Amino acid sequence: MKVVIITFLLVSFLLSSSFEPTAAGSSFCDSKCGARCAKAAVQDRCLKYCGICCEKCKCVPSGTYGNKHECPCYRDLKNAKGKPKCP
């Protein structure tokens, strides 16, 4: 019985600690990507890929288009076809 309780507590601790940084990072990315994708024709797709790039690079270029020189990681991410991944 003690093993079950200890395992449960350990798993609970690991799960709770793994969600905290993501929540803090996603509010940054949500606000930056919201501004970046404000004028996008397909906003849901723009927000999805911007969010992926933001989480990976920890930055999003200013404005709604261009300015990718501000964030080289964001600029240099490519999709499977070799085209820019980030909007």
PDB file of N, CA and C in Angstrom, residues 10 22 28 33 35 40 43 48 50 52-54 62 69 83:
ATOM      1  N   LEU A  10       4.660  10.776  -6.304  1.00  0.00           N
ATOM      2  CA  LEU A  10       5.755  11.078  -7.218  1.00  0.00           C
ATOM      3  C   LEU A  10       5.234  11.470  -8.600  1.00  0.00           C
ATOM      4  N   THR A  22       5.150  25.650 -18.910  1.00  0.00           N
ATOM      5  CA  THR A  22       4.423  25.738 -20.164  1.00  0.00           C
ATOM      6  C   THR A  22       3.349  26.804 -20.086  1.00  0.00           C
ATOM      7  N   PHE A  28       3.015  34.336 -22.848  1.00  0.00           N
ATOM      8  CA  PHE A  28       3.913  35.191 -23.629  1.00  0.00           C
ATOM      9  C   PHE A  28       3.684  34.945 -25.109  1.00  0.00           C
ATOM     10  N   CYS A  33       1.932  36.101 -30.505  1.00  0.00           N
ATOM     11  CA  CYS A  33       1.387  35.527 -31.735  1.00  0.00           C
ATOM     12  C   CYS A  33       0.042  36.164 -32.099  1.00  0.00           C
ATOM     13  N   ALA A  35      -0.656  39.284 -31.745  1.00  0.00           N
ATOM     14  CA  ALA A  35      -0.285  40.513 -32.444  1.00  0.00           C
ATOM     15  C   ALA A  35       0.293  40.193 -33.826  1.00  0.00           C
ATOM     16  N   ALA A  40      -3.663  38.149 -40.415  1.00  0.00           N
ATOM     17  CA  ALA A  40      -3.522  36.940 -41.240  1.00  0.00           C
ATOM     18  C   ALA A  40      -4.874  36.526 -41.816  1.00  0.00           C
ATOM     19  N   GLN A  43      -6.201  32.851 -39.646  1.00  0.00           N
ATOM     20  CA  GLN A  43      -5.657  33.119 -38.321  1.00  0.00           C
ATOM     21  C   GLN A  43      -5.363  31.867 -37.507  1.00  0.00           C
ATOM     22  N   LYS A  48      -1.301  28.734 -34.817  1.00  0.00           N
ATOM     23  CA  LYS A  48      -0.748  27.411 -34.522  1.00  0.00           C
ATOM     24  C   LYS A  48       0.757  27.389 -34.774  1.00  0.00           C
ATOM     25  N   CYS A  50       2.847  29.942 -35.375  1.00  0.00           N
ATOM     26  CA  CYS A  50       3.546  30.953 -34.600  1.00  0.00           C
ATOM     27  C   CYS A  50       3.778  30.445 -33.175  1.00  0.00           C
ATOM     28  N   ILE A  52       4.057  27.306 -32.163  1.00  0.00           N
ATOM     29  CA  ILE A  52       5.101  26.273 -32.207  1.00  0.00           C
ATOM     30  C   ILE A  52       6.474  26.930 -32.273  1.00  0.00           C
ATOM     31  N   CYS A  53       6.617  27.913 -33.154  1.00  0.00           N
ATOM     32  CA  CYS A  53       7.902  28.590 -33.322  1.00  0.00           C
ATOM     33  C   CYS A  53       8.279  29.383 -32.076  1.00  0.00           C
ATOM     34  N   CYS A  54       7.315  30.034 -31.458  1.00  0.00           N
ATOM     35  CA  CYS A  54       7.575  30.825 -30.260  1.00  0.00           C
ATOM     36  C   CYS A  54       8.037  29.945 -29.104  1.00  0.00           C
ATOM     37  N   SER A  62       8.489  41.465 -34.238  1.00  0.00           N
ATOM     38  CA  SER A  62       7.453  42.480 -34.076  1.00  0.00           C
ATOM     39  C   SER A  62       6.699  42.683 -35.388  1.00  0.00           C
ATOM     40  N   HIS A  69      14.489  39.322 -39.008  1.00  0.00           N
ATOM     41  CA  HIS A  69      15.879  39.497 -38.579  1.00  0.00           C
ATOM     42  C   HIS A  69      15.980  39.691 -37.065  1.00  0.00           C
ATOM     43  N   LYS A  83      10.581  25.021 -46.728  1.00  0.00           N
ATOM     44  CA  LYS A  83      10.039  26.392 -46.748  1.00  0.00           C
ATOM     45  C   LYS A  83       9.960  26.907 -45.317  1.00  0.00           C
TER      46      LYS A  83
END
